[in-house]
Amino acid sequence: MAERLAMALALSLLGRFSVHHDDDAVDVAPAGQQLLALTALLGGSAQRSRLAGTLWPERSETRSLSNLRGVLWRLPEVIRSALSTRDTAVSLGPDWRVDLADVARAAERAHVEGEVDAHHRQLLHRDLLPDWDTDWLLVTRERHRQLRLHALEELARHELECGNALDAVDTAMAALSAEPLRESAQLLVLRAHLAAGNRSSVIREFERFRDLLKRELDVDPSRQMIDTVEQAHR
C-alpha cells in the first residue's frame, strides 16, 4: 500500500510549497513542510540527527530528535505511509516526484538541446520557496537561482539563433526580471530586440540599464552592450 501511495505523491518546492496525492492537495503543517523540504534538498534521504540538528539547532540533541519524532507522527497518513523512517534515516524514496529535481534535469536539457517543454519552462521562472525565511535554505536557493538563470539565457540564445527573436526577448526578460543587474541577460534582451527590428526598444532598454548600473554600482555598461546599441543607431 505504501508503495502505491508514494508513486502518486508530488512535492513542489518552486514558488509555493505543496504536496499532491494524485490531483488532490494534501494539507501539511509548517513543521512538516520544513521536514519534507529539507529531506528533499538533502537528496531525498537524510540521517535523523542531521534533520533534527538543522531544524532545531538551538535545542539539545535529545530534544531535537524528540521534536522530529513528533513532526513525523503528525504528518498526514498519506505522506507518512510513503516515507521510509526505519533505522536512523528519513527517506522520501525513489517514487516521489520533486519539482526541484525535475527542473534541474530541464536545465541540463536547455544547455544540451537548447529547448525544454512548456511545463518545465514555466518552472524555470520560479525561485526556491521564496517566501521562506530559513537559514538552511539560503545556499540551495541561490544555487537554484543561478541554475535557472543560466538555463533561461541558454534558451534565449537558442531562440535567437533559430530566428525566434520575440521569444528570445521574453525569455531573456524573465532572467533579467529575476536579477535586474545581470549584464549577460540584458545583452541578450538588446540583441533580441535588434534582431526583431525594434531599434527604439534597444536604445530605451540600454539607457534604462545604463542608468541602473550607474546608480546601483557606479559602473558603465560593457563594450559589447555599447556595440549593440551602436548597431541600432546605424
mmCIF file of N, CA and C in Angstrom, residues 101-213:
data_model
loop_
_atom_site.group_PDB
_atom_site.id
_atom_site.type_symbol
_atom_site.label_atom_id
_atom_site.label_comp_id
_atom_site.label_asym_id
_atom_site.label_seq_id
_atom_site.Cartn_x
_atom_site.Cartn_y
_atom_site.Cartn_z
ATOM 1 N N ALA A 101 14.007 18.678 -8.568
ATOM 2 C CA ALA A 101 14.812 17.715 -9.331
ATOM 3 C C ALA A 101 14.412 17.731 -10.801
ATOM 4 N N ASP A 102 13.115 17.872 -11.074
ATOM 5 C CA ASP A 102 12.649 17.942 -12.461
ATOM 6 C C ASP A 102 13.255 19.129 -13.192
ATOM 7 N N VAL A 103 13.294 20.288 -12.523
ATOM 8 C CA VAL A 103 13.784 21.489 -13.199
ATOM 9 C C VAL A 103 15.292 21.445 -13.363
ATOM 10 N N ALA A 104 15.997 20.741 -12.494
ATOM 11 C CA ALA A 104 17.443 20.573 -12.678
ATOM 12 C C ALA A 104 17.718 19.773 -13.945
ATOM 13 N N ARG A 105 16.918 18.743 -14.185
ATOM 14 C CA ARG A 105 17.075 17.969 -15.420
ATOM 15 C C ARG A 105 16.689 18.809 -16.638
ATOM 16 N N ALA A 106 15.659 19.653 -16.488
ATOM 17 C CA ALA A 106 15.256 20.523 -17.594
ATOM 18 C C ALA A 106 16.347 21.534 -17.922
ATOM 19 N N ALA A 107 17.020 22.046 -16.895
ATOM 20 C CA ALA A 107 18.110 22.998 -17.121
ATOM 21 C C ALA A 107 19.243 22.334 -17.889
ATOM 22 N N GLU A 108 19.505 21.078 -17.593
ATOM 23 C CA GLU A 108 20.531 20.346 -18.329
ATOM 24 C C GLU A 108 20.132 20.191 -19.795
ATOM 25 N N ARG A 109 18.848 19.895 -20.042
ATOM 26 C CA ARG A 109 18.383 19.794 -21.428
ATOM 27 C C ARG A 109 18.498 21.124 -22.148
ATOM 28 N N ALA A 110 18.269 22.225 -21.426
ATOM 29 C CA ALA A 110 18.385 23.550 -22.033
ATOM 30 C C ALA A 110 19.802 23.785 -22.531
ATOM 31 N N HIS A 111 20.793 23.329 -21.769
ATOM 32 C CA HIS A 111 22.186 23.506 -22.171
ATOM 33 C C HIS A 111 22.558 22.585 -23.331
ATOM 34 N N VAL A 112 22.027 21.367 -23.313
ATOM 35 C CA VAL A 112 22.399 20.384 -24.336
ATOM 36 C C VAL A 112 21.598 20.561 -25.613
ATOM 37 N N GLU A 113 20.277 20.747 -25.468
ATOM 38 C CA GLU A 113 19.383 20.769 -26.625
ATOM 39 C C GLU A 113 18.881 22.168 -26.985
ATOM 40 N N GLY A 114 18.993 23.108 -26.051
ATOM 41 C CA GLY A 114 18.523 24.464 -26.329
ATOM 42 C C GLY A 114 17.025 24.631 -26.234
ATOM 43 N N GLU A 115 16.319 23.669 -25.664
ATOM 44 C CA GLU A 115 14.865 23.798 -25.527
ATOM 45 C C GLU A 115 14.358 22.877 -24.427
ATOM 46 N N VAL A 116 13.200 23.259 -23.867
ATOM 47 C CA VAL A 116 12.507 22.437 -22.875
ATOM 48 C C VAL A 116 11.012 22.571 -23.148
ATOM 49 N N ASP A 117 10.214 21.679 -22.547
ATOM 50 C CA ASP A 117 8.773 21.767 -22.777
ATOM 51 C C ASP A 117 8.181 22.928 -21.980
ATOM 52 N N ALA A 118 6.918 23.246 -22.283
ATOM 53 C CA ALA A 118 6.272 24.425 -21.703
ATOM 54 C C ALA A 118 6.174 24.339 -20.179
ATOM 55 N N HIS A 119 5.891 23.146 -19.647
ATOM 56 C CA HIS A 119 5.751 22.992 -18.195
ATOM 57 C C HIS A 119 7.064 23.314 -17.485
ATOM 58 N N HIS A 120 8.171 22.758 -17.972
ATOM 59 C CA HIS A 120 9.452 22.992 -17.318
ATOM 60 C C HIS A 120 9.962 24.398 -17.574
ATOM 61 N N ARG A 121 9.601 24.981 -18.698
ATOM 62 C CA ARG A 121 9.959 26.386 -18.937
ATOM 63 C C ARG A 121 9.307 27.276 -17.882
ATOM 64 N N GLN A 122 8.048 26.962 -17.539
ATOM 65 C CA GLN A 122 7.362 27.734 -16.506
ATOM 66 C C GLN A 122 8.031 27.550 -15.154
ATOM 67 N N LEU A 123 8.486 26.338 -14.846
ATOM 68 C CA LEU A 123 9.171 26.097 -13.582
ATOM 69 C C LEU A 123 10.477 26.887 -13.493
ATOM 70 N N LEU A 124 11.126 27.112 -14.633
ATOM 71 C CA LEU A 124 12.378 27.875 -14.642
ATOM 72 C C LEU A 124 12.174 29.335 -14.248
ATOM 73 N N HIS A 125 10.937 29.787 -14.214
ATOM 74 C CA HIS A 125 10.637 31.158 -13.813
ATOM 75 C C HIS A 125 10.488 31.289 -12.293
ATOM 76 N N ARG A 126 10.548 30.181 -11.552
ATOM 77 C CA ARG A 126 10.221 30.212 -10.126
ATOM 78 C C ARG A 126 11.453 30.001 -9.266
ATOM 79 N N ASP A 127 11.517 30.766 -8.177
ATOM 80 C CA ASP A 127 12.579 30.583 -7.194
ATOM 81 C C ASP A 127 12.203 29.495 -6.202
ATOM 82 N N LEU A 128 13.195 29.055 -5.458
ATOM 83 C CA LEU A 128 13.007 28.004 -4.461
ATOM 84 C C LEU A 128 12.430 28.605 -3.178
ATOM 85 N N LEU A 129 11.168 28.276 -2.889
ATOM 86 C CA LEU A 129 10.478 28.706 -1.663
ATOM 87 C C LEU A 129 10.817 30.157 -1.307
ATOM 88 N N PRO A 130 10.497 31.110 -2.174
ATOM 89 C CA PRO A 130 10.927 32.493 -1.956
ATOM 90 C C PRO A 130 10.339 33.150 -0.711
ATOM 91 N N ASP A 131 9.223 32.639 -0.212
ATOM 92 C CA ASP A 131 8.583 33.245 0.965
ATOM 93 C C ASP A 131 9.132 32.717 2.287
ATOM 94 N N TRP A 132 10.016 31.727 2.243
ATOM 95 C CA TRP A 132 10.549 31.150 3.478
ATOM 96 C C TRP A 132 11.788 31.916 3.922
ATOM 97 N N ASP A 133 11.803 32.304 5.181
ATOM 98 C CA ASP A 133 12.961 32.978 5.771
ATOM 99 C C ASP A 133 13.698 31.959 6.649
ATOM 100 N N THR A 134 14.475 31.099 5.996
ATOM 101 C CA THR A 134 15.103 29.971 6.665
ATOM 102 C C THR A 134 16.577 29.917 6.319
ATOM 103 N N ASP A 135 17.443 29.925 7.317
ATOM 104 C CA ASP A 135 18.890 29.977 7.074
ATOM 105 C C ASP A 135 19.388 28.791 6.252
ATOM 106 N N TRP A 136 18.904 27.578 6.559
ATOM 107 C CA TRP A 136 19.439 26.405 5.870
ATOM 108 C C TRP A 136 19.032 26.344 4.403
ATOM 109 N N LEU A 137 18.142 27.243 3.994
ATOM 110 C CA LEU A 137 17.666 27.250 2.614
ATOM 111 C C LEU A 137 18.485 28.178 1.716
ATOM 112 N N LEU A 138 19.254 29.102 2.309
ATOM 113 C CA LEU A 138 19.848 30.189 1.544
ATOM 114 C C LEU A 138 20.804 29.723 0.450
ATOM 115 N N VAL A 139 21.721 28.832 0.780
ATOM 116 C CA VAL A 139 22.722 28.401 -0.199
ATOM 117 C C VAL A 139 22.065 27.652 -1.355
ATOM 118 N N THR A 140 21.159 26.728 -1.023
ATOM 119 C CA THR A 140 20.485 25.961 -2.073
ATOM 120 C C THR A 140 19.611 26.856 -2.931
ATOM 121 N N ARG A 141 18.969 27.836 -2.316
ATOM 122 C CA ARG A 141 18.136 28.769 -3.086
ATOM 123 C C ARG A 141 18.973 29.541 -4.097
ATOM 124 N N GLU A 142 20.137 30.030 -3.682
ATOM 125 C CA GLU A 142 20.993 30.782 -4.600
ATOM 126 C C GLU A 142 21.546 29.879 -5.694
ATOM 127 N N ARG A 143 21.891 28.643 -5.338
ATOM 128 C CA ARG A 143 22.382 27.701 -6.351
ATOM 129 C C ARG A 143 21.309 27.445 -7.404
ATOM 130 N N HIS A 144 20.066 27.242 -6.949
ATOM 131 C CA HIS A 144 18.973 27.026 -7.898
ATOM 132 C C HIS A 144 18.729 28.272 -8.745
ATOM 133 N N ARG A 145 18.830 29.430 -8.127
ATOM 134 C CA ARG A 145 18.609 30.686 -8.856
ATOM 135 C C ARG A 145 19.607 30.838 -9.993
ATOM 136 N N GLN A 146 20.861 30.566 -9.723
ATOM 137 C CA GLN A 146 21.875 30.662 -10.771
ATOM 138 C C GLN A 146 21.656 29.607 -11.851
ATOM 139 N N LEU A 147 21.252 28.417 -11.451
ATOM 140 C CA LEU A 147 20.971 27.351 -12.413
ATOM 141 C C LEU A 147 19.869 27.766 -13.380
ATOM 142 N N ARG A 148 18.775 28.306 -12.842
ATOM 143 C CA ARG A 148 17.657 28.652 -13.708
ATOM 144 C C ARG A 148 17.956 29.875 -14.569
ATOM 145 N N LEU A 149 18.740 30.831 -14.053
ATOM 146 C CA LEU A 149 19.088 31.988 -14.860
ATOM 147 C C LEU A 149 19.985 31.597 -16.028
ATOM 148 N N HIS A 150 20.950 30.730 -15.772
ATOM 149 C CA HIS A 150 21.799 30.243 -16.859
ATOM 150 C C HIS A 150 20.965 29.490 -17.898
ATOM 151 N N ALA A 151 20.011 28.690 -17.431
ATOM 152 C CA ALA A 151 19.166 27.933 -18.359
ATOM 153 C C ALA A 151 18.299 28.863 -19.202
ATOM 154 N N LEU A 152 17.723 29.888 -18.588
ATOM 155 C CA LEU A 152 16.905 30.846 -19.335
ATOM 156 C C LEU A 152 17.739 31.573 -20.387
ATOM 157 N N GLU A 153 18.948 31.942 -20.032
ATOM 158 C CA GLU A 153 19.823 32.601 -21.011
ATOM 159 C C GLU A 153 20.172 31.661 -22.157
ATOM 160 N N GLU A 154 20.405 30.390 -21.833
ATOM 161 C CA GLU A 154 20.724 29.421 -22.882
ATOM 162 C C GLU A 154 19.535 29.251 -23.828
ATOM 163 N N LEU A 155 18.330 29.209 -23.270
ATOM 164 C CA LEU A 155 17.130 29.118 -24.099
ATOM 165 C C LEU A 155 16.984 30.347 -24.983
ATOM 166 N N ALA A 156 17.249 31.530 -24.423
ATOM 167 C CA ALA A 156 17.140 32.771 -25.203
ATOM 168 C C ALA A 156 18.155 32.776 -26.353
ATOM 169 N N ARG A 157 19.375 32.313 -26.090
ATOM 170 C CA ARG A 157 20.384 32.250 -27.157
ATOM 171 C C ARG A 157 19.944 31.313 -28.275
ATOM 172 N N HIS A 158 19.386 30.174 -27.886
ATOM 173 C CA HIS A 158 18.933 29.210 -28.887
ATOM 174 C C HIS A 158 17.798 29.808 -29.722
ATOM 175 N N GLU A 159 16.859 30.473 -29.061
ATOM 176 C CA GLU A 159 15.754 31.098 -29.789
ATOM 177 C C GLU A 159 16.261 32.163 -30.744
ATOM 178 N N LEU A 160 17.263 32.903 -30.321
ATOM 179 C CA LEU A 160 17.836 33.942 -31.172
ATOM 180 C C LEU A 160 18.524 33.325 -32.392
ATOM 181 N N GLU A 161 19.269 32.247 -32.162
ATOM 182 C CA GLU A 161 19.950 31.569 -33.263
ATOM 183 C C GLU A 161 18.965 30.964 -34.258
ATOM 184 N N CYS A 162 17.784 30.569 -33.769
ATOM 185 C CA CYS A 162 16.769 29.963 -34.637
ATOM 186 C C CYS A 162 15.871 31.003 -35.297
ATOM 187 N N GLY A 163 16.130 32.287 -35.031
ATOM 188 C CA GLY A 163 15.337 33.341 -35.646
ATOM 189 C C GLY A 163 14.063 33.692 -34.906
ATOM 190 N N ASN A 164 13.897 33.185 -33.690
ATOM 191 C CA ASN A 164 12.697 33.489 -32.899
ATOM 192 C C ASN A 164 12.998 34.665 -31.963
ATOM 193 N N ALA A 165 13.166 35.837 -32.553
ATOM 194 C CA ALA A 165 13.640 36.989 -31.791
ATOM 195 C C ALA A 165 12.669 37.403 -30.689
ATOM 196 N N LEU A 166 11.377 37.405 -30.970
ATOM 197 C CA LEU A 166 10.412 37.851 -29.964
ATOM 198 C C LEU A 166 10.354 36.882 -28.781
ATOM 199 N N ASP A 167 10.446 35.581 -29.072
ATOM 200 C CA ASP A 167 10.508 34.611 -27.971
ATOM 201 C C ASP A 167 11.772 34.818 -27.157
ATOM 202 N N ALA A 168 12.869 35.132 -27.844
ATOM 203 C CA ALA A 168 14.134 35.371 -27.141
ATOM 204 C C ALA A 168 14.029 36.583 -26.221
ATOM 205 N N VAL A 169 13.314 37.622 -26.663
ATOM 206 C CA VAL A 169 13.102 38.790 -25.806
ATOM 207 C C VAL A 169 12.395 38.376 -24.522
ATOM 208 N N ASP A 170 11.307 37.610 -24.644
ATOM 209 C CA ASP A 170 10.538 37.195 -23.471
ATOM 210 C C ASP A 170 11.372 36.338 -22.519
ATOM 211 N N THR A 171 12.142 35.407 -23.073
ATOM 212 C CA THR A 171 12.935 34.507 -22.228
ATOM 213 C C THR A 171 14.055 35.259 -21.521
ATOM 214 N N ALA A 172 14.737 36.133 -22.257
ATOM 215 C CA ALA A 172 15.815 36.913 -21.639
ATOM 216 C C ALA A 172 15.267 37.876 -20.597
ATOM 217 N N MET A 173 14.088 38.438 -20.846
ATOM 218 C CA MET A 173 13.471 39.337 -19.866
ATOM 219 C C MET A 173 13.110 38.596 -18.584
ATOM 220 N N ALA A 174 12.762 37.306 -18.694
ATOM 221 C CA ALA A 174 12.465 36.512 -17.495
ATOM 222 C C ALA A 174 13.704 36.392 -16.624
ATOM 223 N N ALA A 175 14.862 36.193 -17.259
ATOM 224 C CA ALA A 175 16.108 36.143 -16.494
ATOM 225 C C ALA A 175 16.437 37.503 -15.896
ATOM 226 N N LEU A 176 16.228 38.556 -16.672
ATOM 227 C CA LEU A 176 16.551 39.903 -16.211
ATOM 228 C C LEU A 176 15.643 40.338 -15.065
ATOM 229 N N SER A 177 14.384 39.931 -15.094
ATOM 230 C CA SER A 177 13.475 40.313 -14.014
ATOM 231 C C SER A 177 13.882 39.679 -12.693
ATOM 232 N N ALA A 178 14.527 38.494 -12.763
ATOM 233 C CA ALA A 178 14.983 37.827 -11.547
ATOM 234 C C ALA A 178 16.254 38.463 -11.014
ATOM 235 N N GLU A 179 17.054 39.054 -11.890
ATOM 236 C CA GLU A 179 18.309 39.699 -11.477
ATOM 237 C C GLU A 179 18.508 40.943 -12.351
ATOM 238 N N PRO A 180 17.937 42.088 -11.962
ATOM 239 C CA PRO A 180 17.920 43.286 -12.815
ATOM 240 C C PRO A 180 19.298 43.816 -13.199
ATOM 241 N N LEU A 181 20.353 43.485 -12.458
ATOM 242 C CA LEU A 181 21.689 43.977 -12.775
ATOM 243 C C LEU A 181 22.518 42.945 -13.554
ATOM 244 N N ARG A 182 21.885 41.924 -14.059
ATOM 245 C CA ARG A 182 22.588 40.843 -14.766
ATOM 246 C C ARG A 182 22.892 41.292 -16.203
ATOM 247 N N GLU A 183 24.152 41.601 -16.474
ATOM 248 C CA GLU A 183 24.527 42.157 -17.779
ATOM 249 C C GLU A 183 24.366 41.147 -18.907
ATOM 250 N N SER A 184 24.642 39.863 -18.647
ATOM 251 C CA SER A 184 24.506 38.875 -19.711
ATOM 252 C C SER A 184 23.058 38.760 -20.176
ATOM 253 N N ALA A 185 22.105 38.847 -19.238
ATOM 254 C CA ALA A 185 20.687 38.800 -19.606
ATOM 255 C C ALA A 185 20.282 40.068 -20.354
ATOM 256 N N GLN A 186 20.765 41.225 -19.894
ATOM 257 C CA GLN A 186 20.426 42.483 -20.558
ATOM 258 C C GLN A 186 20.981 42.523 -21.984
ATOM 259 N N LEU A 187 22.189 42.000 -22.172
ATOM 260 C CA LEU A 187 22.771 41.965 -23.514
ATOM 261 C C LEU A 187 21.928 41.104 -24.443
ATOM 262 N N LEU A 188 21.421 39.983 -23.940
ATOM 263 C CA LEU A 188 20.545 39.146 -24.752
ATOM 264 C C LEU A 188 19.247 39.863 -25.103
ATOM 265 N N VAL A 189 18.705 40.636 -24.156
ATOM 266 C CA VAL A 189 17.497 41.424 -24.436
ATOM 267 C C VAL A 189 17.766 42.404 -25.569
ATOM 268 N N LEU A 190 18.899 43.111 -25.509
ATOM 269 C CA LEU A 190 19.227 44.091 -26.542
ATOM 270 C C LEU A 190 19.403 43.410 -27.902
ATOM 271 N N ARG A 191 20.118 42.296 -27.927
ATOM 272 C CA ARG A 191 20.358 41.607 -29.197
ATOM 273 C C ARG A 191 19.068 41.047 -29.778
ATOM 274 N N ALA A 192 18.179 40.570 -28.911
ATOM 275 C CA ALA A 192 16.902 40.043 -29.394
ATOM 276 C C ALA A 192 16.035 41.162 -29.958
ATOM 277 N N HIS A 193 15.991 42.299 -29.280
ATOM 278 C CA HIS A 193 15.240 43.453 -29.808
ATOM 279 C C HIS A 193 15.813 43.888 -31.154
ATOM 280 N N LEU A 194 17.126 43.896 -31.251
ATOM 281 C CA LEU A 194 17.762 44.302 -32.505
ATOM 282 C C LEU A 194 17.411 43.333 -33.626
ATOM 283 N N ALA A 195 17.439 42.032 -33.325
ATOM 284 C CA ALA A 195 17.092 41.027 -34.332
ATOM 285 C C ALA A 195 15.635 41.144 -34.766
ATOM 286 N N ALA A 196 14.775 41.605 -33.856
ATOM 287 C CA ALA A 196 13.356 41.779 -34.185
ATOM 288 C C ALA A 196 13.088 43.090 -34.909
ATOM 289 N N GLY A 197 14.117 43.922 -35.041
ATOM 290 C CA GLY A 197 13.955 45.197 -35.719
ATOM 291 C C GLY A 197 13.435 46.315 -34.843
ATOM 292 N N ASN A 198 13.457 46.101 -33.525
ATOM 293 C CA ASN A 198 12.942 47.108 -32.582
ATOM 294 C C ASN A 198 14.087 47.991 -32.096
ATOM 295 N N ARG A 199 14.564 48.873 -32.953
ATOM 296 C CA ARG A 199 15.731 49.680 -32.608
ATOM 297 C C ARG A 199 15.448 50.627 -31.447
ATOM 298 N N SER A 200 14.242 51.193 -31.424
ATOM 299 C CA SER A 200 13.913 52.101 -30.318
ATOM 300 C C SER A 200 13.908 51.364 -28.984
ATOM 301 N N SER A 201 13.487 50.078 -28.994
ATOM 302 C CA SER A 201 13.499 49.284 -27.758
ATOM 303 C C SER A 201 14.926 49.019 -27.294
ATOM 304 N N VAL A 202 15.841 48.813 -28.259
ATOM 305 C CA VAL A 202 17.249 48.617 -27.912
ATOM 306 C C VAL A 202 17.778 49.839 -27.177
ATOM 307 N N ILE A 203 17.537 51.005 -27.755
ATOM 308 C CA ILE A 203 18.060 52.243 -27.164
ATOM 309 C C ILE A 203 17.421 52.510 -25.805
ATOM 310 N N ARG A 204 16.117 52.329 -25.710
ATOM 311 C CA ARG A 204 15.416 52.584 -24.453
ATOM 312 C C ARG A 204 15.882 51.630 -23.360
ATOM 313 N N GLU A 205 16.006 50.335 -23.687
ATOM 314 C CA GLU A 205 16.468 49.354 -22.707
ATOM 315 C C GLU A 205 17.906 49.651 -22.266
ATOM 316 N N PHE A 206 18.742 50.012 -23.228
ATOM 317 C CA PHE A 206 20.135 50.322 -22.894
ATOM 318 C C PHE A 206 20.215 51.509 -21.945
ATOM 319 N N GLU A 207 19.485 52.568 -22.223
ATOM 320 C CA GLU A 207 19.532 53.758 -21.368
ATOM 321 C C GLU A 207 19.025 53.453 -19.963
ATOM 322 N N ARG A 208 17.967 52.641 -19.877
ATOM 323 C CA ARG A 208 17.445 52.267 -18.557
ATOM 324 C C ARG A 208 18.492 51.478 -17.773
ATOM 325 N N PHE A 209 19.121 50.497 -18.444
ATOM 326 C CA PHE A 209 20.105 49.658 -17.771
ATOM 327 C C PHE A 209 21.365 50.453 -17.425
ATOM 328 N N ARG A 210 21.790 51.334 -18.320
ATOM 329 C CA ARG A 210 22.966 52.174 -18.057
ATOM 330 C C ARG A 210 22.752 53.009 -16.805
ATOM 331 N N ASP A 211 21.577 53.611 -16.695
ATOM 332 C CA ASP A 211 21.279 54.433 -15.521
ATOM 333 C C ASP A 211 21.226 53.590 -14.251
ATOM 334 N N LEU A 212 20.682 52.371 -14.364
ATOM 335 C CA LEU A 212 20.591 51.487 -13.212
ATOM 336 C C LEU A 212 21.986 51.077 -12.741
ATOM 337 N N LEU A 213 22.864 50.712 -13.683
ATOM 338 C CA LEU A 213 24.236 50.350 -13.325
ATOM 339 C C LEU A 213 24.956 51.503 -12.625
#
